[in-house]
């Protein structure tokens, strides 16, 4: 292998890693790499953009280097360069031909609030966000089509608008269309009704970027699905960017097989419900941008209570803000609990039992439940007790008085003190946040099963 060209070395590396990292990752990350030359102990490679450098470095560099060692028997490190001469973002587009009856069709506006800047990135959406950003740099190229899926209120529409705006920012002449699958179907039906199928076709087939939201709406829509298939092919064949969102993975959609397999040609990314850290960051950002003053423990409470839907998370904050504005009441965890009762019970099912909290805390800290209820103040008992009280405040509907009773007849002020102390700690220590969040999930799992 030692006398091979850099290209041959690179393809050997790629074939070697293929079984381990899979076809998707190979075509996504390794195929676009151009090996340049081997010089000293460096293999110089050229990647499409800076994002590739970060991604390869974080995920594949070690594997690649040990592979090189195996193939060449020498230590080689990667050296990166970003391709400067990549193709221009989009071929400059001519304005839409005047003959096209534009006004009869919907050109949905992109929401200026749905930008990358306003999009908080966490583990639940990192890949989707990174791909979205990469697409803006180089639409119609490696990441085509981009299929984005996930549950309600997790940011699919937000990301699509962000991509649309990102592409327009790079190239103000790019013809970008965001549309929901429902609008697409309605327009298609109208175009047949008013006998203008050609206008419909030329509108869609002359785009540079089509963003089509909630494509699950096409399921069982016969001719519209067929029309979408042709639109898709026309755009794809002329290297135009296609971005599709759905509430489920391509395979789970009962669309025609030939369409499903095309949807999987490019990159498929899912968005999962955000973890606690991300939920907190989203609430902080939202509070900041709306200039709402919300104490940290209230943010933490809302973020712990509402898990599965970012729209509801934001809605909760807005309701609290409205309440504070109208009544002048000071926002506290208790106020939040009361105000958001309905949302919270819808999101996190039924409240849990205090006994479950005591049992799990005792197990976690290797104590006897009786110790939690005892008068003991040694710290190995007092601290777990405070954690249990904190959780009882947040996860049950009991008053602080009742909670105090359940912990060996303590006063309600002991409970509020414990609650505030733990909330304080949570502010400072993210590992502790993780622990508490795990415990919360375990407790809920016991009581909601
Ligand atoms: P979906 O289309 O997946 O149902 P949306 O894109 O409509 O969800 O998102 C719902 C709300 O949550 C929007 O107001 C959006 O701005 C907000 N949102 C979603 N994800 C994030 C995020 N990661 N950071 C900030 N706001 C978000
Ligand atoms: Mg949506």
Short mmCIF file of C-alpha atoms and ligand atoms in Angstrom, two decimals:
data_model
loop_
_atom_site.label_atom_id
_atom_site.label_comp_id
_atom_site.label_asym_id
_atom_site.label_seq_id
_atom_site.Cartn_x
_atom_site.Cartn_y
_atom_site.Cartn_z
CA UNK A 1 0.00 0.00 0.00
CA UNK A 2 2.99 2.27 0.62
CA UNK A 3 3.42 3.27 -2.99
CA UNK A 4 -0.25 3.88 -3.56
CA UNK A 5 -1.75 7.22 -4.47
CA UNK A 6 -3.55 9.20 -1.77
CA UNK A 7 -6.81 8.33 -3.55
CA UNK A 8 -6.09 4.63 -3.32
CA UNK A 9 -5.12 4.94 0.31
CA UNK A 10 -8.29 6.83 1.05
CA UNK A 11 -10.54 4.32 -0.67
CA UNK A 12 -8.85 1.54 1.26
CA UNK A 13 -9.57 3.43 4.47
CA UNK A 14 -13.18 3.93 3.45
CA UNK A 15 -13.71 0.25 2.64
CA UNK A 16 -12.07 -0.71 5.89
CA UNK A 17 -14.34 1.54 7.94
CA UNK A 18 -17.47 0.79 5.97
CA UNK A 19 -18.64 -2.23 7.99
CA UNK A 20 -18.07 -0.39 11.25
CA UNK A 21 -19.71 2.96 10.55
CA UNK A 22 -22.26 1.96 7.94
CA UNK A 23 -23.24 3.07 4.47
CA UNK A 24 -25.04 6.24 5.57
CA UNK A 25 -22.07 7.67 7.39
CA UNK A 26 -19.68 6.65 4.67
CA UNK A 27 -21.62 8.45 1.98
CA UNK A 28 -22.37 11.37 4.24
CA UNK A 29 -18.95 12.04 5.66
CA UNK A 30 -16.21 10.07 3.95
CA UNK A 31 -17.20 10.01 0.31
CA UNK A 32 -17.18 13.82 -0.03
CA UNK A 33 -13.59 13.91 1.24
CA UNK A 34 -10.90 14.48 -1.39
CA UNK A 35 -7.52 13.07 -0.44
CA UNK A 36 -4.81 15.40 -1.71
CA UNK A 37 -1.34 14.14 -0.86
CA UNK A 38 0.77 12.39 1.71
CA UNK A 39 3.59 14.51 3.04
CA UNK A 40 5.81 13.49 5.91
CA UNK A 41 3.45 12.09 8.50
CA UNK A 42 0.42 13.97 7.24
CA UNK A 43 -2.37 12.91 4.97
CA UNK A 44 -3.81 16.11 3.52
CA UNK A 45 -7.48 15.93 2.77
CA UNK A 46 -9.91 18.45 1.39
CA UNK A 47 -13.43 18.61 2.79
CA UNK A 48 -16.46 20.53 1.52
CA UNK A 49 -16.76 22.87 4.49
CA UNK A 50 -15.64 23.57 8.00
CA UNK A 51 -18.44 21.61 9.46
CA UNK A 52 -16.90 18.46 7.98
CA UNK A 53 -13.67 19.14 9.82
CA UNK A 54 -15.40 19.27 13.17
CA UNK A 55 -17.52 16.27 12.46
CA UNK A 56 -14.75 14.05 11.14
CA UNK A 57 -12.40 15.11 13.91
CA UNK A 58 -14.97 14.33 16.59
CA UNK A 59 -16.27 11.11 15.16
CA UNK A 60 -13.88 9.44 12.77
CA UNK A 61 -10.39 10.83 13.06
CA UNK A 62 -9.14 8.23 15.53
CA UNK A 63 -10.61 5.39 13.52
CA UNK A 64 -9.16 6.75 10.29
CA UNK A 65 -5.73 7.17 11.77
CA UNK A 66 -5.58 3.70 13.25
CA UNK A 67 -6.76 2.38 9.92
CA UNK A 68 -3.93 4.23 8.16
CA UNK A 69 -1.47 2.76 10.60
CA UNK A 70 -2.77 -0.70 9.85
CA UNK A 71 -2.66 -0.20 6.08
CA UNK A 72 0.64 1.64 5.79
CA UNK A 73 2.44 0.59 8.91
CA UNK A 74 3.20 4.19 9.73
CA UNK A 75 1.65 6.90 11.87
CA UNK A 76 -0.20 9.38 9.71
CA UNK A 77 -2.32 12.25 10.96
CA UNK A 78 -5.04 14.00 9.06
CA UNK A 79 -4.58 17.54 7.92
CA UNK A 80 -7.66 19.35 6.74
CA UNK A 81 -8.33 22.00 4.19
CA UNK A 82 -11.66 23.37 3.15
CA UNK A 83 -12.38 23.23 -0.55
CA UNK A 84 -12.44 26.80 -1.81
CA UNK A 85 -13.44 25.95 -5.30
CA UNK A 86 -16.61 24.11 -4.44
CA UNK A 87 -19.38 24.83 -6.85
CA UNK A 88 -21.21 28.08 -6.36
CA UNK A 89 -24.10 27.64 -3.99
CA UNK A 90 -26.76 27.66 -6.57
CA UNK A 91 -26.50 28.51 -10.18
CA UNK A 92 -27.85 32.05 -10.38
CA UNK A 93 -31.51 31.76 -11.07
CA UNK A 94 -33.48 33.84 -13.42
CA UNK A 95 -36.49 35.48 -11.93
CA UNK A 96 -39.60 33.39 -12.28
CA UNK A 97 -40.84 33.76 -15.85
CA UNK A 98 -43.56 36.36 -16.01
CA UNK A 99 -45.81 34.04 -17.91
CA UNK A 100 -46.26 32.10 -14.71
CA UNK A 101 -49.43 33.08 -12.92
CA UNK A 102 -47.65 33.48 -9.63
CA UNK A 103 -50.42 35.18 -7.77
CA UNK A 104 -52.69 32.20 -8.07
CA UNK A 105 -50.34 30.13 -5.99
CA UNK A 106 -49.31 30.21 -2.41
CA UNK A 107 -45.79 31.35 -1.72
CA UNK A 108 -45.72 31.02 2.02
CA UNK A 109 -43.67 33.59 3.81
CA UNK A 110 -40.82 32.39 5.92
CA UNK A 111 -41.19 33.26 9.57
CA UNK A 112 -38.36 35.66 10.47
CA UNK A 113 -38.34 34.36 14.06
CA UNK A 114 -37.52 30.84 12.93
CA UNK A 115 -33.79 31.24 12.42
CA UNK A 116 -30.72 29.22 13.32
CA UNK A 117 -29.86 31.88 15.87
CA UNK A 118 -33.07 31.22 17.74
CA UNK A 119 -32.71 27.48 17.54
CA UNK A 120 -31.23 25.88 20.62
CA UNK A 121 -29.09 22.89 19.84
CA UNK A 122 -28.82 19.86 22.12
CA UNK A 123 -28.25 16.15 21.70
CA UNK A 124 -31.85 15.70 20.60
CA UNK A 125 -31.49 17.83 17.48
CA UNK A 126 -27.75 18.23 16.92
CA UNK A 127 -27.50 16.15 13.79
CA UNK A 128 -30.63 17.65 12.25
CA UNK A 129 -29.38 21.16 12.96
CA UNK A 130 -25.88 20.47 11.65
CA UNK A 131 -27.22 19.02 8.44
CA UNK A 132 -29.59 21.95 8.06
CA UNK A 133 -26.72 24.40 8.42
CA UNK A 134 -24.58 22.44 6.00
CA UNK A 135 -27.36 22.50 3.42
CA UNK A 136 -27.47 26.29 3.52
CA UNK A 137 -23.82 26.38 2.59
CA UNK A 138 -24.17 24.05 -0.32
CA UNK A 139 -27.76 23.42 -1.33
CA UNK A 140 -28.62 20.64 -3.72
CA UNK A 141 -25.33 18.83 -3.14
CA UNK A 142 -24.46 16.17 -0.57
CA UNK A 143 -27.52 16.45 1.58
CA UNK A 144 -30.27 15.97 -0.92
CA UNK A 145 -33.02 15.26 -0.16
CA UNK A 146 -33.06 16.11 3.50
CA UNK A 147 -35.75 14.22 5.35
CA UNK A 148 -36.48 15.53 8.82
CA UNK A 149 -38.86 13.76 11.14
CA UNK A 150 -40.01 13.85 14.75
CA UNK A 151 -42.98 14.36 17.06
CA UNK A 152 -45.21 17.40 17.33
CA UNK A 153 -43.71 20.67 18.50
CA UNK A 154 -40.07 19.61 18.36
CA UNK A 155 -38.81 22.20 15.88
CA UNK A 156 -39.22 20.71 12.41
CA UNK A 157 -41.03 23.69 10.96
CA UNK A 158 -38.63 26.04 12.73
CA UNK A 159 -35.61 24.34 11.14
CA UNK A 160 -37.19 24.32 7.69
CA UNK A 161 -37.82 28.06 7.84
CA UNK A 162 -34.27 28.54 9.04
CA UNK A 163 -32.93 26.61 6.05
CA UNK A 164 -35.12 28.55 3.65
CA UNK A 165 -33.82 31.83 5.05
CA UNK A 166 -30.26 30.57 5.14
CA UNK A 167 -30.37 29.72 1.45
CA UNK A 168 -31.95 33.04 0.56
CA UNK A 169 -29.34 34.87 2.55
CA UNK A 170 -26.57 33.23 0.53
CA UNK A 171 -28.31 33.78 -2.73
CA UNK A 172 -31.07 36.30 -2.83
CA UNK A 173 -32.14 35.10 -6.26
CA UNK A 174 -32.69 31.52 -5.17
CA UNK A 175 -36.26 30.46 -5.68
CA UNK A 176 -37.13 28.97 -2.34
CA UNK A 177 -40.59 27.71 -1.59
CA UNK A 178 -41.86 26.58 1.77
CA UNK A 179 -45.21 24.88 1.66
CA UNK A 180 -47.14 22.38 3.73
CA UNK A 181 -48.09 19.12 2.06
CA UNK A 182 -51.68 20.11 2.66
CA UNK A 183 -51.28 23.33 0.67
CA UNK A 184 -49.54 21.35 -2.02
CA UNK A 185 -52.48 18.98 -2.30
CA UNK A 186 -54.99 21.81 -2.36
CA UNK A 187 -53.11 23.66 -5.04
CA UNK A 188 -52.77 20.57 -7.10
CA UNK A 189 -56.50 19.88 -6.91
CA UNK A 190 -57.26 23.49 -7.82
CA UNK A 191 -54.89 23.35 -10.75
CA UNK A 192 -56.82 20.42 -12.14
CA UNK A 193 -60.15 22.00 -11.39
CA UNK A 194 -59.21 25.22 -13.15
CA UNK A 195 -57.42 23.30 -15.87
CA UNK A 196 -54.02 24.80 -15.19
CA UNK A 197 -51.90 21.78 -14.47
CA UNK A 198 -49.05 23.17 -16.55
CA UNK A 199 -48.79 26.32 -14.49
CA UNK A 200 -48.76 24.22 -11.36
CA UNK A 201 -45.99 22.06 -12.75
CA UNK A 202 -43.81 24.88 -13.91
CA UNK A 203 -44.14 26.61 -10.57
CA UNK A 204 -42.84 23.61 -8.70
CA UNK A 205 -40.39 22.31 -11.20
CA UNK A 206 -38.59 25.63 -11.56
CA UNK A 207 -37.69 25.97 -7.93
CA UNK A 208 -34.18 25.93 -6.53
CA UNK A 209 -35.31 24.69 -3.17
CA UNK A 210 -38.58 23.08 -2.17
CA UNK A 211 -39.37 22.77 1.52
CA UNK A 212 -42.42 20.63 2.04
CA UNK A 213 -43.72 20.34 5.58
CA UNK A 214 -45.73 17.52 7.16
CA UNK A 215 -45.57 15.22 4.21
CA UNK A 216 -47.53 12.56 6.06
CA UNK A 217 -50.52 14.51 4.75
CA UNK A 218 -49.87 12.96 1.34
CA UNK A 219 -50.66 9.49 2.60
CA UNK A 220 -53.61 8.05 0.73
CA UNK A 221 -53.91 11.12 -1.49
CA UNK A 222 -53.58 9.12 -4.73
CA UNK A 223 -53.05 11.55 -7.56
CA UNK A 224 -51.45 14.24 -5.42
CA UNK A 225 -48.94 11.72 -4.21
CA UNK A 226 -48.23 10.80 -7.81
CA UNK A 227 -47.79 14.46 -8.71
CA UNK A 228 -45.43 14.96 -5.82
CA UNK A 229 -43.41 12.00 -7.02
CA UNK A 230 -42.93 13.66 -10.40
CA UNK A 231 -42.16 17.03 -8.85
CA UNK A 232 -39.61 15.33 -6.65
CA UNK A 233 -37.95 13.60 -9.58
CA UNK A 234 -37.82 16.74 -11.68
CA UNK A 235 -36.19 18.75 -8.90
CA UNK A 236 -33.85 16.00 -7.85
CA UNK A 237 -32.68 15.34 -11.38
CA UNK A 238 -31.75 18.96 -11.81
CA UNK A 239 -29.87 18.99 -8.48
CA UNK A 240 -32.30 21.23 -6.68
CA UNK A 241 -32.53 21.01 -2.93
CA UNK A 242 -35.50 19.17 -1.49
CA UNK A 243 -36.35 19.28 2.20
CA UNK A 244 -39.15 17.25 3.62
CA UNK A 245 -40.55 16.96 7.11
CA UNK A 246 -42.78 14.34 8.57
CA UNK A 247 -44.08 13.12 11.88
CA UNK A 248 -42.58 9.69 11.21
CA UNK A 249 -39.68 7.96 9.45
CA UNK A 250 -39.93 7.34 5.68
CA UNK A 251 -40.36 3.61 6.19
CA UNK A 252 -43.29 4.12 8.52
CA UNK A 253 -45.21 6.09 5.95
CA UNK A 254 -47.64 4.15 3.89
CA UNK A 255 -46.72 5.93 0.71
CA UNK A 256 -45.88 4.20 -2.51
CA UNK A 257 -42.69 2.18 -2.18
CA UNK A 258 -40.90 3.97 -5.01
CA UNK A 259 -41.51 7.30 -3.28
CA UNK A 260 -40.46 6.00 0.13
CA UNK A 261 -37.17 4.73 -1.22
CA UNK A 262 -36.44 8.06 -2.90
CA UNK A 263 -37.11 9.89 0.34
CA UNK A 264 -34.32 7.83 1.85
CA UNK A 265 -31.78 8.65 -0.82
CA UNK A 266 -30.29 11.61 0.96
CA UNK A 267 -29.98 12.34 4.63
CA UNK A 268 -32.61 11.25 7.12
CA UNK A 269 -32.47 12.98 10.50
CA UNK A 270 -34.82 12.76 13.41
CA UNK A 271 -35.50 15.25 16.17
CA UNK A 272 -36.13 13.73 19.55
CA UNK A 273 -37.74 15.33 22.57
CA UNK A 274 -35.20 17.68 24.15
CA UNK A 275 -33.34 16.71 27.30
CA UNK A 276 -33.59 18.77 30.46
CA UNK A 277 -30.55 20.89 29.72
CA UNK A 278 -31.91 21.83 26.31
CA UNK A 279 -35.35 22.58 27.71
CA UNK A 280 -33.82 24.92 30.25
CA UNK A 281 -31.80 26.65 27.54
CA UNK A 282 -34.89 27.06 25.35
CA UNK A 283 -36.85 28.61 28.22
CA UNK A 284 -33.99 30.95 29.13
CA UNK A 285 -33.63 32.07 25.54
CA UNK A 286 -37.34 32.59 25.16
CA UNK A 287 -37.60 34.51 28.44
CA UNK A 288 -34.69 36.65 27.35
CA UNK A 289 -36.05 37.41 23.90
CA UNK A 290 -39.52 38.21 25.27
CA UNK A 291 -37.94 40.11 28.11
CA UNK A 292 -39.79 38.12 30.72
CA UNK A 293 -38.21 37.98 34.13
CA UNK A 294 -38.49 34.43 35.38
CA UNK A 295 -36.64 33.17 38.43
CA UNK A 296 -34.33 30.23 37.77
CA UNK A 297 -36.21 27.83 40.00
CA UNK A 298 -39.40 28.52 38.05
CA UNK A 299 -37.56 27.87 34.78
CA UNK A 300 -36.28 24.63 36.23
CA UNK A 301 -39.74 23.68 37.40
CA UNK A 302 -41.31 24.29 33.99
CA UNK A 303 -38.48 22.48 32.23
CA UNK A 304 -38.86 19.49 34.50
CA UNK A 305 -42.63 19.39 34.20
CA UNK A 306 -43.03 19.75 30.43
CA UNK A 307 -40.95 17.29 28.51
CA UNK A 308 -42.34 16.31 25.21
CA UNK A 309 -43.36 19.43 23.36
CA UNK A 310 -41.44 22.65 22.90
CA UNK A 311 -44.49 24.55 21.80
CA UNK A 312 -46.08 23.79 25.18
CA UNK A 313 -42.90 24.69 26.95
CA UNK A 314 -43.02 28.12 25.37
CA UNK A 315 -46.76 28.36 25.92
CA UNK A 316 -46.25 27.77 29.64
CA UNK A 317 -43.82 30.65 29.85
CA UNK A 318 -46.18 32.96 28.03
CA UNK A 319 -49.03 32.05 30.36
CA UNK A 320 -46.91 32.75 33.41
CA UNK A 321 -45.85 36.06 31.96
CA UNK A 322 -49.46 37.00 31.23
CA UNK A 323 -50.49 36.06 34.74
CA UNK A 324 -47.71 38.10 36.29
CA UNK A 325 -48.52 41.07 34.07
CA UNK A 326 -52.22 41.02 34.82
CA UNK A 327 -52.24 40.22 38.53
CA UNK A 328 -48.84 41.57 39.51
CA UNK A 329 -48.21 38.33 41.38
CA UNK A 330 -44.60 37.38 41.97
CA UNK A 331 -43.66 34.29 39.97
CA UNK A 332 -42.74 31.38 42.22
CA UNK A 333 -42.73 27.63 41.78
CA UNK A 334 -46.06 27.38 43.60
CA UNK A 335 -47.66 29.95 41.34
CA UNK A 336 -46.30 28.11 38.32
CA UNK A 337 -47.58 24.79 39.60
CA UNK A 338 -51.05 26.18 40.09
CA UNK A 339 -51.16 28.07 36.78
CA UNK A 340 -49.86 25.23 34.69
CA UNK A 341 -51.77 22.43 36.37
CA UNK A 342 -53.58 21.33 33.23
CA UNK A 343 -50.65 21.49 30.85
CA UNK A 344 -48.46 19.64 33.27
CA UNK A 345 -50.83 16.81 33.96
CA UNK A 346 -51.36 16.41 30.21
CA UNK A 347 -47.64 16.21 29.62
CA UNK A 348 -46.43 14.19 32.53
CA UNK A 349 -49.43 11.97 33.21
CA UNK A 350 -50.69 11.49 36.72
CA UNK A 351 -48.86 12.80 39.76
CA UNK A 352 -46.68 10.31 41.53
CA UNK A 353 -47.11 8.96 45.02
CA UNK A 354 -45.03 10.27 47.87
CA UNK A 355 -44.34 6.68 48.96
CA UNK A 356 -42.71 5.98 45.61
CA UNK A 357 -40.42 8.97 46.02
CA UNK A 358 -39.42 7.87 49.51
CA UNK A 359 -38.83 4.32 48.37
CA UNK A 360 -36.63 5.26 45.41
CA UNK A 361 -34.65 7.85 47.33
CA UNK A 362 -34.03 5.36 50.12
CA UNK A 363 -32.80 2.84 47.56
CA UNK A 364 -30.61 5.33 45.76
CA UNK A 365 -28.91 6.52 48.93
CA UNK A 366 -28.92 3.09 50.59
CA UNK A 367 -31.09 4.12 53.50
CA UNK A 368 -34.09 2.68 55.22
CA UNK A 369 -37.33 4.56 54.61
CA UNK A 370 -37.66 4.88 58.38
CA UNK A 371 -34.45 6.90 58.42
CA UNK A 372 -35.93 9.39 55.95
CA UNK A 373 -38.80 9.92 58.35
CA UNK A 374 -36.62 9.94 61.46
CA UNK A 375 -35.35 12.89 63.43
CA UNK A 376 -31.78 12.18 62.34
CA UNK A 377 -29.92 15.21 61.04
CA UNK A 378 -26.68 13.60 60.02
CA UNK A 379 -25.88 14.70 56.53
CA UNK A 380 -26.04 11.25 54.96
CA UNK A 381 -29.72 11.18 55.91
CA UNK A 382 -30.57 14.89 55.85
CA UNK A 383 -29.48 15.45 52.27
CA UNK A 384 -31.43 12.55 50.72
CA UNK A 385 -34.40 13.68 52.78
CA UNK A 386 -34.14 17.16 51.27
CA UNK A 387 -33.94 15.70 47.79
CA UNK A 388 -37.04 13.63 48.52
CA UNK A 389 -38.87 16.72 49.79
CA UNK A 390 -37.85 18.66 46.72
CA UNK A 391 -39.17 15.91 44.46
CA UNK A 392 -42.35 15.66 46.51
CA UNK A 393 -42.94 19.40 46.00
CA UNK A 394 -42.52 19.05 42.26
CA UNK A 395 -44.03 15.71 41.49
CA UNK A 396 -46.99 15.36 43.84
CA UNK A 397 -49.96 17.57 44.41
CA UNK A 398 -49.43 17.63 48.15
CA UNK A 399 -49.05 20.85 50.07
CA UNK A 400 -45.79 21.57 51.83
CA UNK A 401 -47.60 20.95 55.13
CA UNK A 402 -48.69 17.49 54.04
CA UNK A 403 -45.21 16.72 52.77
CA UNK A 404 -43.72 17.78 56.10
CA UNK A 405 -46.16 15.45 57.85
CA UNK A 406 -45.05 12.54 55.72
CA UNK A 407 -41.44 13.09 56.71
CA UNK A 408 -41.81 12.47 60.40
CA UNK A 409 -44.14 15.37 61.20
CA UNK A 410 -41.85 18.20 60.10
CA UNK A 411 -42.94 21.76 59.68
CA UNK A 412 -43.84 23.17 56.23
CA UNK A 413 -41.00 25.67 56.48
CA UNK A 414 -38.53 22.77 56.69
CA UNK A 415 -39.98 21.54 53.39
CA UNK A 416 -39.73 24.90 51.64
CA UNK A 417 -36.21 25.30 52.95
CA UNK A 418 -35.26 21.87 51.55
CA UNK A 419 -36.94 22.64 48.26
CA UNK A 420 -35.12 25.95 47.84
CA UNK A 421 -31.79 24.52 48.87
CA UNK A 422 -31.98 21.73 46.31
CA UNK A 423 -33.20 24.15 43.63
CA UNK A 424 -30.17 26.25 44.44
CA UNK A 425 -27.83 23.32 44.03
CA UNK A 426 -29.46 22.45 40.74
CA UNK A 427 -28.65 25.90 39.49
CA UNK A 428 -24.99 25.32 40.07
CA UNK A 429 -24.38 21.74 39.27
CA UNK A 430 -25.35 20.19 36.01
CA UNK A 431 -24.36 16.69 37.00
CA UNK A 432 -26.78 16.96 39.85
CA UNK A 433 -29.45 18.12 37.40
CA UNK A 434 -28.88 14.95 35.40
CA UNK A 435 -29.16 12.82 38.53
CA UNK A 436 -32.38 14.45 39.62
CA UNK A 437 -33.81 14.22 36.17
CA UNK A 438 -33.02 10.49 36.02
CA UNK A 439 -34.55 9.94 39.42
CA UNK A 440 -37.64 11.82 38.33
CA UNK A 441 -37.99 9.59 35.32
CA UNK A 442 -37.57 6.46 37.43
CA UNK A 443 -40.17 7.61 39.92
CA UNK A 444 -42.64 8.44 37.18
CA UNK A 445 -41.97 5.14 35.48
CA UNK A 446 -42.92 3.28 38.65
CA UNK A 447 -46.11 5.18 39.24
CA UNK A 448 -47.32 5.46 35.68
CA UNK A 449 -46.78 1.83 34.78
P1 LIG B 1 -42.89 21.02 14.72
O1 LIG B 1 -42.94 21.59 13.34
O2 LIG B 1 -41.86 19.94 14.89
O3 LIG B 1 -44.24 20.57 15.21
P2 LIG B 1 -42.21 23.73 15.45
O4 LIG B 1 -41.05 23.94 14.55
O5 LIG B 1 -43.49 24.34 15.06
O6 LIG B 1 -42.43 22.16 15.71
O7 LIG B 1 -41.77 24.19 16.92
C1 LIG B 1 -42.70 24.53 17.93
C2 LIG B 1 -42.22 25.73 18.69
O8 LIG B 1 -41.07 25.41 19.44
C3 LIG B 1 -41.82 26.89 17.78
O9 LIG B 1 -42.23 28.09 18.37
C4 LIG B 1 -40.33 26.80 17.72
O10 LIG B 1 -39.74 28.07 17.53
C5 LIG B 1 -39.98 26.25 19.08
N1 LIG B 1 -38.78 25.42 19.05
C6 LIG B 1 -38.69 24.14 18.64
N2 LIG B 1 -37.45 23.67 18.76
C7 LIG B 1 -36.71 24.69 19.27
C8 LIG B 1 -35.34 24.82 19.64
N3 LIG B 1 -34.47 23.80 19.51
N4 LIG B 1 -34.92 26.01 20.12
C9 LIG B 1 -35.79 27.02 20.25
N5 LIG B 1 -37.10 26.96 19.95
C10 LIG B 1 -37.57 25.80 19.45
MG1 LIG B 2 -44.54 21.77 12.02
#
